[in-house]
Coordinates of C-alpha atoms in Angstrom, one line a residue:
X338 CA -12.4 -109.7 151.3
X339 CA -12.5 -109.0 155.2
X340 CA -9.4 -106.9 154.9
X341 CA -8.6 -105.8 151.3
X342 CA -5.9 -103.4 153.0
X343 CA -3.0 -105.6 151.2
X344 CA -5.1 -106.1 148.4
X345 CA -5.4 -102.3 147.8
X346 CA -1.9 -101.8 148.5
X347 CA -0.4 -104.4 145.8
X348 CA -2.7 -102.5 143.4
X349 CA -1.2 -99.1 144.1
X350 CA 2.5 -100.3 144.2
X351 CA 1.7 -101.6 140.6
X352 CA 0.4 -98.5 139.5
X353 CA -3.3 -99.5 139.0
X354 CA -4.6 -97.5 141.6
X355 CA -4.4 -94.0 142.3
X356 CA -2.5 -92.8 145.6
X357 CA -5.5 -90.5 146.2
X358 CA -7.9 -93.3 145.8
X359 CA -6.3 -95.6 147.8
X360 CA -6.0 -93.4 150.8
X361 CA -9.7 -92.3 150.7
X362 CA -11.0 -96.0 150.7
X363 CA -8.4 -96.9 153.4
X364 CA -9.5 -94.1 155.5
X365 CA -12.9 -95.4 155.7
X366 CA -14.6 -96.8 159.1
X367 CA -17.0 -99.0 157.7
X368 CA -16.4 -102.2 156.5
X369 CA -19.4 -101.8 154.0
X370 CA -18.0 -98.6 152.6
X371 CA -14.6 -100.3 152.3
X372 CA -16.1 -103.1 150.2
X373 CA -18.2 -100.9 148.1
X374 CA -14.9 -98.8 147.2
X375 CA -13.4 -101.8 146.5
X376 CA -16.4 -103.0 144.4
X377 CA -16.0 -99.2 142.7
X378 CA -12.1 -99.8 141.8
X379 CA -12.7 -102.8 140.2
X380 CA -15.3 -101.7 138.4
X381 CA -13.5 -98.7 137.1
X382 CA -10.4 -100.9 136.3
X383 CA -12.6 -103.2 134.2
X384 CA -14.7 -100.3 132.3
X385 CA -11.7 -97.6 132.3
X386 CA -8.4 -99.5 132.0
X387 CA -9.3 -103.0 130.0
X388 CA -6.0 -102.5 128.8
X389 CA -4.9 -103.2 132.6
X390 CA -6.2 -106.3 132.8
X391 CA -3.4 -108.7 132.5
X392 CA -1.3 -107.0 134.7
X393 CA -4.2 -106.9 137.3
X394 CA -4.0 -110.4 137.4
X395 CA -0.4 -110.8 137.5
X396 CA -0.2 -108.2 140.5
X397 CA -2.9 -110.1 142.3
X398 CA -1.8 -113.6 141.8
X399 CA 1.6 -112.9 143.1
X400 CA 2.4 -115.5 146.2
X401 CA 2.2 -112.9 148.6
X402 CA -1.1 -112.0 148.0
X403 CA -2.5 -115.6 147.6
X404 CA -1.2 -116.2 151.0
X405 CA -2.9 -113.5 152.3
X406 CA -6.5 -114.5 150.4
X407 CA -6.8 -118.1 150.2
X408 CA -10.1 -117.2 148.2
X409 CA -7.8 -116.0 145.4
X410 CA -5.6 -119.2 145.2
X411 CA -8.9 -121.2 144.8
X412 CA -9.8 -118.9 142.2
X413 CA -6.6 -118.7 140.6
X414 CA -6.5 -122.4 140.6
X415 CA -9.8 -123.0 139.1
X416 CA -8.9 -120.5 136.3
X417 CA -5.7 -122.4 135.6
X418 CA -7.3 -126.0 135.7
X419 CA -10.5 -124.7 133.4
X420 CA -13.0 -125.5 136.4
X421 CA -14.1 -121.9 137.1
X422 CA -17.7 -120.9 136.2
X423 CA -19.2 -117.6 136.8
X424 CA -22.7 -115.7 136.2
X425 CA -22.4 -113.1 133.5
X426 CA -25.1 -111.0 131.7
X427 CA -26.7 -112.3 128.7
X428 CA -25.9 -111.4 125.1
X429 CA -28.5 -109.3 123.7
X430 CA -29.5 -112.6 121.4
X431 CA -30.1 -114.7 124.3
X432 CA -32.1 -111.9 126.1
X433 CA -34.5 -111.8 122.9
X434 CA -34.7 -115.7 122.6
X435 CA -36.1 -115.9 125.8
X436 CA -37.9 -112.6 126.5
X437 CA -41.3 -114.3 125.5
X438 CA -40.7 -117.6 127.7
X439 CA -39.8 -115.0 130.4
X440 CA -43.0 -113.0 130.0
X441 CA -45.0 -116.1 130.1
X442 CA -43.6 -117.1 133.5
X443 CA -43.5 -114.0 134.9
X444 CA -47.3 -114.6 135.8
X445 CA -47.1 -118.4 137.2
X446 CA -44.0 -117.2 139.1
X447 CA -45.6 -114.3 140.9
X448 CA -48.7 -116.4 141.9
X449 CA -46.5 -119.7 143.2
X450 CA -44.2 -116.8 145.4
X451 CA -47.5 -115.4 146.7
X452 CA -48.7 -118.7 147.8
X453 CA -45.8 -120.5 148.9
X454 CA -43.5 -117.7 150.6
X455 CA -41.6 -120.0 153.0
X456 CA -40.8 -123.0 150.1
X457 CA -39.6 -120.0 148.2
X458 CA -37.2 -118.6 151.0
X459 CA -35.9 -122.2 151.3
X460 CA -35.5 -122.7 147.7
X461 CA -33.3 -119.3 147.6
X462 CA -30.9 -120.3 150.5
X463 CA -30.1 -123.5 148.6
X464 CA -29.4 -121.7 145.0
X465 CA -27.0 -119.7 147.1
X466 CA -24.8 -122.6 148.1
X467 CA -24.3 -123.4 144.5
X468 CA -21.8 -122.6 141.9
X469 CA -24.3 -121.1 139.5
X470 CA -27.7 -120.2 140.1
X471 CA -30.0 -120.6 137.0
X472 CA -33.1 -119.1 138.3
X473 CA -32.6 -116.8 141.3
X474 CA -32.9 -113.1 141.2
X475 CA -29.5 -111.2 142.3
X476 CA -29.3 -107.8 144.0
X477 CA -27.4 -105.9 141.4
X478 CA -23.6 -104.7 143.0
X479 CA -21.5 -101.5 142.2
X480 CA -19.4 -103.7 139.8
X481 CA -22.1 -105.7 137.6
X482 CA -25.1 -103.5 136.5
X483 CA -27.5 -106.4 135.7
X484 CA -31.0 -105.7 134.7
X485 CA -33.6 -107.4 137.1
X486 CA -35.5 -110.3 136.2
X487 CA -33.0 -111.9 133.7
X488 CA -31.6 -114.9 134.2
X489 CA -28.0 -115.2 134.0
X490 CA -26.2 -117.3 131.4
X491 CA -23.4 -119.8 132.9
X492 CA -20.2 -119.2 131.4
X493 CA -17.4 -121.9 131.1
X494 CA -13.8 -121.2 131.1
X495 CA -13.4 -124.9 129.8
X496 CA -14.5 -126.8 127.4
X497 CA -17.6 -128.8 128.5
X498 CA -16.7 -132.5 129.5
X499 CA -18.9 -135.3 129.2
X500 CA -19.2 -138.2 131.7
X501 CA -15.7 -140.3 131.8
X502 CA -13.8 -137.5 129.3
X503 CA -10.5 -136.7 130.5
X504 CA -9.8 -133.3 131.3
X505 CA -7.6 -132.5 128.5
X506 CA -6.9 -128.9 128.7
X507 CA -4.7 -128.8 126.0
X508 CA -6.8 -129.3 123.7
X509 CA -9.1 -126.4 124.9
X510 CA -9.7 -123.3 122.4
X511 CA -8.6 -121.5 125.7
X512 CA -5.1 -122.8 125.8
X513 CA -4.5 -122.7 122.1
X514 CA -1.6 -120.5 122.3
X515 CA -0.5 -121.0 125.7
X516 CA -0.4 -123.6 128.6
X517 CA -0.3 -123.5 132.7
X518 CA 2.7 -125.3 133.6
X519 CA 4.6 -126.2 136.7
X520 CA 7.7 -127.6 138.2
X521 CA 8.1 -128.6 141.5
X522 CA 6.5 -125.6 143.5
X523 CA 7.2 -123.2 140.6
X524 CA 4.3 -122.0 138.1
X525 CA 4.3 -120.6 135.1
X526 CA 2.8 -120.2 131.6
X527 CA 4.2 -121.9 128.4
X528 CA 3.7 -120.1 125.2
X529 CA 3.4 -122.9 122.5
X530 CA 4.9 -120.7 119.6
X531 CA 8.2 -119.9 121.6
X532 CA 8.5 -123.5 122.4
X533 CA 8.5 -124.7 118.9
X534 CA 11.0 -122.2 117.9
X535 CA 13.3 -123.0 120.6
X536 CA 12.9 -119.7 122.3
X537 CA 12.4 -118.9 126.1
X538 CA 8.8 -120.2 126.4
X539 CA 7.9 -119.8 129.9
X540 CA 6.5 -116.6 131.7
X541 CA 7.2 -116.4 135.2
X542 CA 5.8 -113.1 136.0
X543 CA 8.1 -110.6 133.7
X544 CA 10.6 -113.2 133.3
X545 CA 11.2 -115.7 130.4
X546 CA 12.7 -118.9 131.0
X547 CA 13.6 -121.5 128.6
X548 CA 12.4 -124.9 129.7
X549 CA 15.9 -126.0 131.4
X550 CA 16.0 -122.6 132.9
X551 CA 12.7 -123.2 134.4
X552 CA 13.7 -126.4 135.5
X553 CA 16.4 -125.2 137.4
X554 CA 14.7 -122.2 138.8
X555 CA 12.3 -124.9 140.6
X556 CA 15.3 -126.8 142.0
X557 CA 14.8 -129.7 139.5
X558 CA 18.3 -129.0 137.7
X559 CA 19.6 -132.6 139.1
X560 CA 17.1 -134.1 137.2
X561 CA 18.6 -132.5 133.6
X562 CA 15.5 -133.4 132.0
X563 CA 12.9 -130.8 131.9
X564 CA 10.2 -133.1 129.4
X565 CA 9.9 -135.2 132.6
X566 CA 9.7 -132.4 135.4
X567 CA 7.8 -129.9 133.7
X568 CA 4.2 -130.9 133.8
X569 CA 0.7 -129.3 132.5
X570 CA -1.4 -130.6 135.4
X571 CA -0.4 -134.1 135.9
X572 CA 1.1 -134.9 132.1
X573 CA 4.7 -134.0 131.7
X574 CA 5.4 -132.1 128.5
X575 CA 7.3 -135.3 127.2
X576 CA 3.9 -137.2 126.8
X577 CA 2.5 -134.1 125.3
X578 CA 5.2 -133.5 122.8
X579 CA 5.0 -137.3 121.9
X580 CA 1.7 -137.4 121.4
X581 CA 1.8 -134.4 119.3
X582 CA 0.1 -131.8 121.3
X583 CA 3.1 -129.9 121.5
X584 CA 6.1 -129.2 119.1
X585 CA 9.4 -128.5 120.8
X586 CA 12.3 -126.5 119.0
X587 CA 16.0 -126.8 119.7
X588 CA 17.0 -126.6 122.9
X589 CA 20.4 -128.1 123.0
X590 CA 22.4 -125.8 120.6
X591 CA 22.5 -122.0 120.7
X592 CA 19.1 -121.7 123.2
X593 CA 18.8 -118.9 125.4
X594 CA 18.8 -120.1 129.2
X595 CA 17.8 -118.5 132.5
X596 CA 17.8 -118.9 136.2
X597 CA 19.1 -119.4 139.5
X598 CA 21.1 -122.3 140.6
X599 CA 21.9 -122.3 136.7
X600 CA 24.2 -124.0 134.7
X601 CA 24.0 -123.2 131.1
X602 CA 23.8 -119.9 129.4
X603 CA 22.5 -116.5 130.0
X604 CA 19.4 -114.9 131.4
X605 CA 18.1 -112.0 129.8
X606 CA 17.5 -112.1 126.1
X607 CA 19.0 -109.4 123.7
X608 CA 15.6 -108.1 123.1
X609 CA 14.4 -108.1 126.9
X610 CA 18.0 -106.0 127.4
X611 CA 17.0 -103.6 124.8
X612 CA 13.7 -103.4 126.3
X613 CA 14.9 -102.3 129.7
X614 CA 17.5 -100.1 128.4
X615 CA 14.5 -98.2 126.0
X616 CA 12.7 -97.9 129.7
X617 CA 15.8 -96.4 131.4
X618 CA 16.0 -93.9 128.7
X619 CA 12.2 -93.0 128.9
X620 CA 12.4 -92.6 132.5
X621 CA 15.9 -90.6 132.5
X622 CA 14.5 -88.3 129.7
X623 CA 11.2 -87.9 131.4
X624 CA 12.8 -86.9 134.8
X625 CA 16.2 -85.3 133.7
X626 CA 16.1 -82.0 132.0
X627 CA 19.3 -80.2 132.2
X628 CA 21.3 -77.9 130.0
X629 CA 23.8 -78.9 127.4
X630 CA 26.9 -77.5 129.0
X631 CA 25.6 -79.5 132.4
X632 CA 25.2 -82.4 130.6
X633 CA 28.7 -82.3 129.3
X634 CA 30.2 -81.9 132.5
X635 CA 28.0 -84.5 133.9
X636 CA 29.5 -87.0 131.1
X637 CA 33.0 -86.2 132.0
X638 CA 32.4 -86.7 135.4
X639 CA 30.8 -90.2 134.7
X640 CA 33.8 -91.0 132.6
X641 CA 36.2 -90.0 135.4
X642 CA 34.5 -92.2 137.6
X643 CA 33.8 -95.0 135.3
X644 CA 37.7 -95.1 134.4
X645 CA 38.4 -95.4 138.2
X646 CA 36.0 -98.2 138.9
X647 CA 37.0 -100.3 135.5
X648 CA 40.1 -101.4 137.9
X649 CA 38.1 -102.5 140.8
X650 CA 37.6 -106.2 141.6
X651 CA 34.7 -105.6 144.2
X652 CA 31.9 -103.4 144.7
X653 CA 29.6 -102.4 147.6
X654 CA 25.9 -103.7 146.6
X655 CA 22.7 -103.1 148.4
X656 CA 19.1 -104.2 147.5
X657 CA 16.2 -103.0 150.3
X658 CA 17.8 -104.2 154.0
X659 CA 20.3 -106.6 152.0
X660 CA 23.9 -105.8 151.8
X661 CA 26.7 -107.6 150.2
X662 CA 29.7 -107.6 147.8
X663 CA 29.9 -107.7 144.1
X664 CA 32.7 -109.4 142.3
X665 CA 33.3 -108.3 139.0
X666 CA 35.0 -111.4 137.9
X667 CA 31.9 -113.8 138.6
X668 CA 29.9 -111.2 137.0
X669 CA 27.9 -112.9 133.8
X670 CA 24.1 -111.9 133.9
X671 CA 21.3 -111.7 135.9
X672 CA 21.0 -115.7 136.6
X673 CA 24.1 -117.0 135.5
X674 CA 27.4 -116.5 137.8
X675 CA 27.0 -116.1 141.3
X676 CA 28.6 -112.9 141.7
X677 CA 27.0 -111.2 145.1
X678 CA 28.3 -112.5 148.5
X679 CA 26.5 -111.8 151.5
X680 CA 27.6 -113.4 155.1
X681 CA 25.6 -116.2 154.4
X682 CA 26.0 -117.4 150.6
X683 CA 26.8 -116.5 147.0
X684 CA 24.0 -115.6 144.9
X685 CA 23.3 -114.1 141.2
X686 CA 22.2 -110.5 140.9
X687 CA 18.5 -111.9 140.4
X688 CA 18.4 -114.2 143.7
X689 CA 19.8 -111.0 145.3
X690 CA 16.9 -109.2 144.6
X691 CA 14.5 -111.7 145.2
X692 CA 16.0 -112.5 148.5
X693 CA 15.8 -108.6 149.4
X694 CA 12.3 -108.4 148.1
X695 CA 10.1 -111.0 145.7
X696 CA 7.9 -108.2 144.1
X697 CA 10.9 -106.1 142.8
X698 CA 11.0 -106.6 139.2
X699 CA 14.2 -104.8 137.7
X700 CA 17.6 -106.0 139.3
X701 CA 19.3 -103.3 137.1
X702 CA 17.1 -100.6 138.6
X703 CA 16.5 -102.2 142.3
X704 CA 20.2 -103.1 142.9
X705 CA 22.5 -100.3 144.1
X706 CA 26.1 -100.3 143.5
X707 CA 28.2 -97.9 145.2
X708 CA 25.3 -95.3 145.3
X709 CA 24.1 -95.8 141.5
X710 CA 21.9 -98.3 140.1
X711 CA 23.7 -101.4 138.8
X712 CA 22.2 -100.9 135.5
X713 CA 24.3 -97.5 135.6
X714 CA 27.4 -99.2 135.8
X715 CA 26.7 -101.6 133.2
X716 CA 25.9 -98.9 130.7
X717 CA 29.4 -97.3 131.6
X718 CA 30.9 -100.8 130.8
X719 CA 32.3 -101.4 134.1
X720 CA 30.3 -104.3 134.4
X721 CA 29.3 -106.4 131.4
X722 CA 26.7 -108.7 130.7
X723 CA 28.0 -112.0 128.9
X724 CA 26.6 -112.6 125.4
X725 CA 23.5 -115.3 125.1
X726 CA 25.9 -117.7 123.3
X727 CA 29.0 -117.2 125.7
X728 CA 30.5 -120.5 126.4
X729 CA 32.5 -119.4 129.3
X730 CA 32.5 -121.5 132.6
X731 CA 29.9 -118.9 134.1
X732 CA 27.3 -119.5 131.5
X733 CA 27.8 -123.0 130.7
X734 CA 29.3 -124.5 133.9
X735 CA 30.0 -127.9 134.6
X736 CA 28.7 -129.3 137.9
X737 CA 31.6 -129.3 139.7
X738 CA 31.9 -125.3 138.3
X739 CA 28.2 -125.2 139.9
X740 CA 29.8 -126.3 143.4
X741 CA 32.7 -124.3 143.0
X742 CA 30.2 -121.1 142.9
X743 CA 29.0 -121.5 146.4
X744 CA 32.3 -120.8 148.0
X745 CA 34.6 -118.3 148.1
X746 CA 37.3 -118.1 145.3
X747 CA 40.5 -117.1 147.7
X748 CA 41.3 -118.1 151.4
X749 CA 39.3 -116.5 154.0
X750 CA 42.1 -116.0 156.2
X751 CA 45.3 -115.3 154.1
X752 CA 43.1 -114.0 150.9
X753 CA 45.2 -115.6 148.1
X754 CA 43.6 -117.7 145.4
X755 CA 44.8 -121.6 144.9
X756 CA 43.1 -124.3 143.4
X757 CA 43.1 -126.2 146.5
X758 CA 40.7 -125.2 149.4
X759 CA 38.9 -126.5 152.3
X760 CA 35.3 -125.5 151.9
X761 CA 33.0 -125.1 154.6
X762 CA 29.4 -127.0 153.7
X763 CA 27.4 -124.6 155.7
X764 CA 28.4 -121.0 154.7
X765 CA 30.7 -119.8 151.8
X766 CA 34.0 -119.4 153.4
X767 CA 36.9 -121.5 151.7
X768 CA 40.6 -121.7 153.6
X769 CA 43.9 -123.2 153.2
X770 CA 44.1 -126.5 155.2
X771 CA 46.7 -125.0 157.7
X772 CA 45.1 -121.4 157.4
X773 CA 42.0 -122.7 159.2
X774 CA 42.0 -123.2 163.0
X775 CA 42.4 -126.1 164.0
X776 CA 44.4 -127.3 160.8
X777 CA 42.2 -129.6 158.6
X778 CA 43.6 -133.1 158.2
X779 CA 43.7 -134.8 155.1
X780 CA 41.6 -137.8 156.5
X781 CA 38.7 -135.4 157.2
X782 CA 38.8 -134.0 153.8
X783 CA 38.7 -137.8 152.4
X784 CA 35.6 -139.0 154.8
X785 CA 33.1 -137.4 152.5
X786 CA 31.3 -136.1 155.2
X787 CA 29.8 -132.3 155.5
X788 CA 32.7 -130.0 157.3
X789 CA 31.8 -126.7 159.1
X790 CA 34.3 -124.2 159.8
X791 CA 34.9 -123.2 163.0
X792 CA 33.2 -120.0 162.5
X793 CA 29.8 -122.0 161.9
X794 CA 30.6 -124.3 164.8
X795 CA 31.3 -121.5 166.8
X796 CA 27.7 -120.0 166.1
X797 CA 26.2 -123.3 166.1
X798 CA 27.2 -123.9 169.6
X799 CA 27.8 -120.2 171.4
X800 CA 24.6 -120.8 173.4
X801 CA 25.7 -123.7 174.9
X802 CA 28.3 -122.1 176.9
X803 CA 27.9 -120.4 180.5
X804 CA 28.0 -116.9 180.4
X805 CA 30.8 -115.2 182.1
X806 CA 30.6 -111.9 183.8
X807 CA 33.9 -111.2 185.1
X808 CA 37.1 -110.9 183.1
X809 CA 39.2 -112.3 185.4
X810 CA 37.5 -115.4 185.5
X811 CA 37.5 -115.7 182.0
X812 CA 41.4 -115.2 181.8
X813 CA 42.0 -118.0 184.4
X814 CA 39.8 -120.8 182.6
X815 CA 41.9 -123.6 181.5
X816 CA 42.6 -123.1 177.5
X817 CA 40.7 -126.6 177.0
X818 CA 37.6 -125.4 178.3
X819 CA 37.4 -122.2 175.8
X820 CA 39.6 -123.6 173.2
X821 CA 36.9 -123.3 170.5
X822 CA 36.2 -119.6 171.5
X823 CA 39.9 -118.6 171.2
X824 CA 40.3 -120.3 167.7
X825 CA 37.2 -118.1 166.5
X826 CA 38.6 -114.9 168.0
X827 CA 42.3 -115.7 166.4
X828 CA 40.6 -116.2 162.9
X829 CA 38.6 -112.8 163.0
X830 CA 41.8 -111.0 163.7
X831 CA 43.8 -113.0 160.9
X832 CA 40.8 -112.5 158.4
X833 CA 40.5 -108.6 159.4
X834 CA 44.2 -108.2 158.8
X835 CA 43.8 -108.4 155.1
X836 CA 47.5 -106.7 154.2
X837 CA 49.0 -109.1 156.5
X838 CA 50.7 -106.4 158.5
X839 CA 50.6 -108.4 161.8
X840 CA 51.0 -111.8 160.4
X841 CA 54.6 -112.3 160.1
X842 CA 57.5 -112.2 162.4
X843 CA 58.3 -108.3 162.2
X844 CA 62.1 -109.0 163.4
X845 CA 63.5 -108.1 159.9
X846 CA 62.1 -104.1 159.9
X847 CA 64.5 -101.5 160.6
X848 CA 65.4 -100.8 164.2
X849 CA 62.6 -103.1 165.4
X850 CA 65.2 -105.1 167.4
X851 CA 66.3 -102.0 169.3
X852 CA 62.7 -101.2 170.1
X853 CA 60.8 -104.0 170.8
X854 CA 62.3 -106.7 173.0
X855 CA 59.7 -109.4 172.5
X856 CA 58.3 -109.6 169.1
X857 CA 54.8 -111.3 168.8
X858 CA 52.9 -111.8 165.6
X859 CA 49.6 -113.7 164.5
X860 CA 51.1 -116.5 163.0
X861 CA 53.0 -117.3 165.3
X862 CA 50.1 -117.3 168.0
X863 CA 48.0 -119.5 165.6
X864 CA 50.8 -121.7 165.7
X865 CA 51.3 -122.2 169.4
X866 CA 47.4 -122.6 169.8
X867 CA 47.6 -125.1 167.4
X868 CA 50.2 -127.1 169.2
X869 CA 48.1 -126.3 172.4
X870 CA 51.1 -124.8 174.2
X871 CA 48.7 -122.2 175.8
X872 CA 47.4 -123.2 179.6
X873 CA 45.1 -120.6 180.1
X874 CA 42.9 -118.3 178.2
X875 CA 45.2 -115.5 180.0
X876 CA 48.1 -116.5 178.4
X877 CA 46.8 -116.7 174.7
X878 CA 45.2 -113.2 175.5
X879 CA 48.5 -112.0 176.8
X880 CA 50.2 -112.8 173.5
X881 CA 47.8 -111.2 171.2
X882 CA 47.5 -108.0 173.4
X883 CA 51.7 -108.0 172.9
X884 CA 51.1 -107.6 169.5
X885 CA 49.1 -104.4 170.0
X886 CA 51.8 -103.1 172.4
X887 CA 54.7 -103.7 170.2
X888 CA 52.8 -101.8 167.3
X889 CA 52.0 -99.3 169.4
X890 CA 55.6 -98.5 170.6
X891 CA 57.1 -99.3 167.2
X892 CA 55.0 -97.2 164.8
X893 CA 54.4 -93.9 167.1
X894 CA 56.0 -91.7 164.0
X895 CA 53.7 -93.8 161.3
X896 CA 50.3 -93.1 162.2
X897 CA 48.9 -95.5 159.1
X898 CA 50.3 -98.4 161.0
X899 CA 49.5 -97.0 164.2
X900 CA 45.4 -96.9 163.2
X901 CA 45.7 -100.4 161.7
X902 CA 47.1 -101.6 165.1
X903 CA 44.3 -99.7 166.9
X904 CA 41.6 -101.0 164.9
X905 CA 42.6 -104.5 165.1
X906 CA 42.9 -104.1 169.1
X907 CA 39.4 -102.5 169.1
X908 CA 38.2 -105.6 167.1
X909 CA 39.8 -107.9 169.5
X910 CA 38.5 -106.4 172.3
X911 CA 34.5 -106.1 171.1
X912 CA 34.9 -109.9 170.3
X913 CA 36.0 -110.9 173.2
X914 CA 33.3 -109.4 175.2
X915 CA 30.8 -110.7 172.9
X916 CA 32.4 -114.3 173.0
X917 CA 32.4 -114.4 176.4
X918 CA 29.3 -112.2 177.1
X919 CA 31.4 -109.3 179.1
X920 CA 30.2 -106.1 179.6
X921 CA 32.1 -103.4 177.7
X922 CA 35.7 -103.4 178.7
X923 CA 39.4 -103.1 177.2
X924 CA 42.4 -104.1 178.2
X925 CA 44.8 -102.2 179.4

């Protein structure tokens, strides 16, 4: 490794390397010293921490590390397909058997080396290029203390194959209990016994999947035939099962399923849930020491918070740099029920965590919900994980249910829920046909083509329009030149007016007619924009500003509604300046 810093950082982040040791090696200036330090770390891991060897390989075979160090990827592939060969120290028995022969050859070898130094050098250069050197003496390194002048023996991580024999690794002793499998670009380890018992049998890191879930995890859920899509090398599991090399349990009824674009059952098995909860309890008990009185007081506070939050429908969540809204009614498990909405799409909690940082391991701990770990809300029964054999449409969705999970359950504008929506194909928004601007005609819905909402159309084309530096010049533009911009601005306002304070005609309000002579409301502006009754951008802006000025006049004694009007006005000014690329100005 030319630059082992990322590699060492990975070991440190997975608690395989002490911070003190990491800092010591990283501060070294000499490349040689850094490499020696790396060898010492690996040597110590091998000799003093043998229980962490499995964790080590899991850690260094992460995709981020493999991308950084191509040689590790080659090593991993060779280990998985059984072609890796390496030099190891011979057993004591082998050394004893060959000791006499080695002594007899020592004299003749020394004599030949003295007589033909050049040919000897050439021979050593050739041997360096081989995978295994049978006769070359090797310089002992920090991680390999081999007695000089002893021949290393070949070790094969595969069964030796005769010429023309197939590379059937499922017959090798090495893979007697588990097999490397792939589905698309995803890789995992299949445990034979679990497959035969009909359990979650494919491990990817610390996550277990059933074959169907692993298929969906790899994005192959459209085929719905894991026996054909999951392969060991280039052979499908279906062929291995048919040939008797594998036994598969019943994965149709009562199986535990998992993963991203999902449509079957749940994610974390009850056993794994218990393990996670035990880990949480262990960590909390080791870090939180308090008096009994404090505990009781904390419990009362938690119960109060839980009762307060139990009625909530939406929670703010974050994971690393990523933020979103978790919708309680969509929450099912880690990988079932796309319950978290970001600006771009709906995601399951597991997808949300992986999107934020692929190296995170526990979604319950890494996702923060209203300042607490998401697992705390689950323990308080504010959020509830569905049972393994739950039959709801989140845990066992049909194909149309999976499509529905991609978009909002309510209109992005009026915030009401109905069965019929027009859904955008490039963002998670849903609309009623007449809430959207422009209105969505039936013929557009029935043509079968992809449809983009005004928000997405504007974002896709915002750089195509010339920038405007003068506000007066913008207001004088004909509406046809900037119709998309005006539709976008009005949709932003209507969506931000979540309580519909400024949406409908306010004429029926008490004393309104005596205070306001020219009423104006957002739905009225939308109707005029749809009918193309405005001639210029200025006419459109004038009506919008009239809504804000009427609110300021009528709500002088009502601070709450006055603040709402002011916030909406600030939003309009900000978006207007952004849309038309105008320096910060406000309308009078």
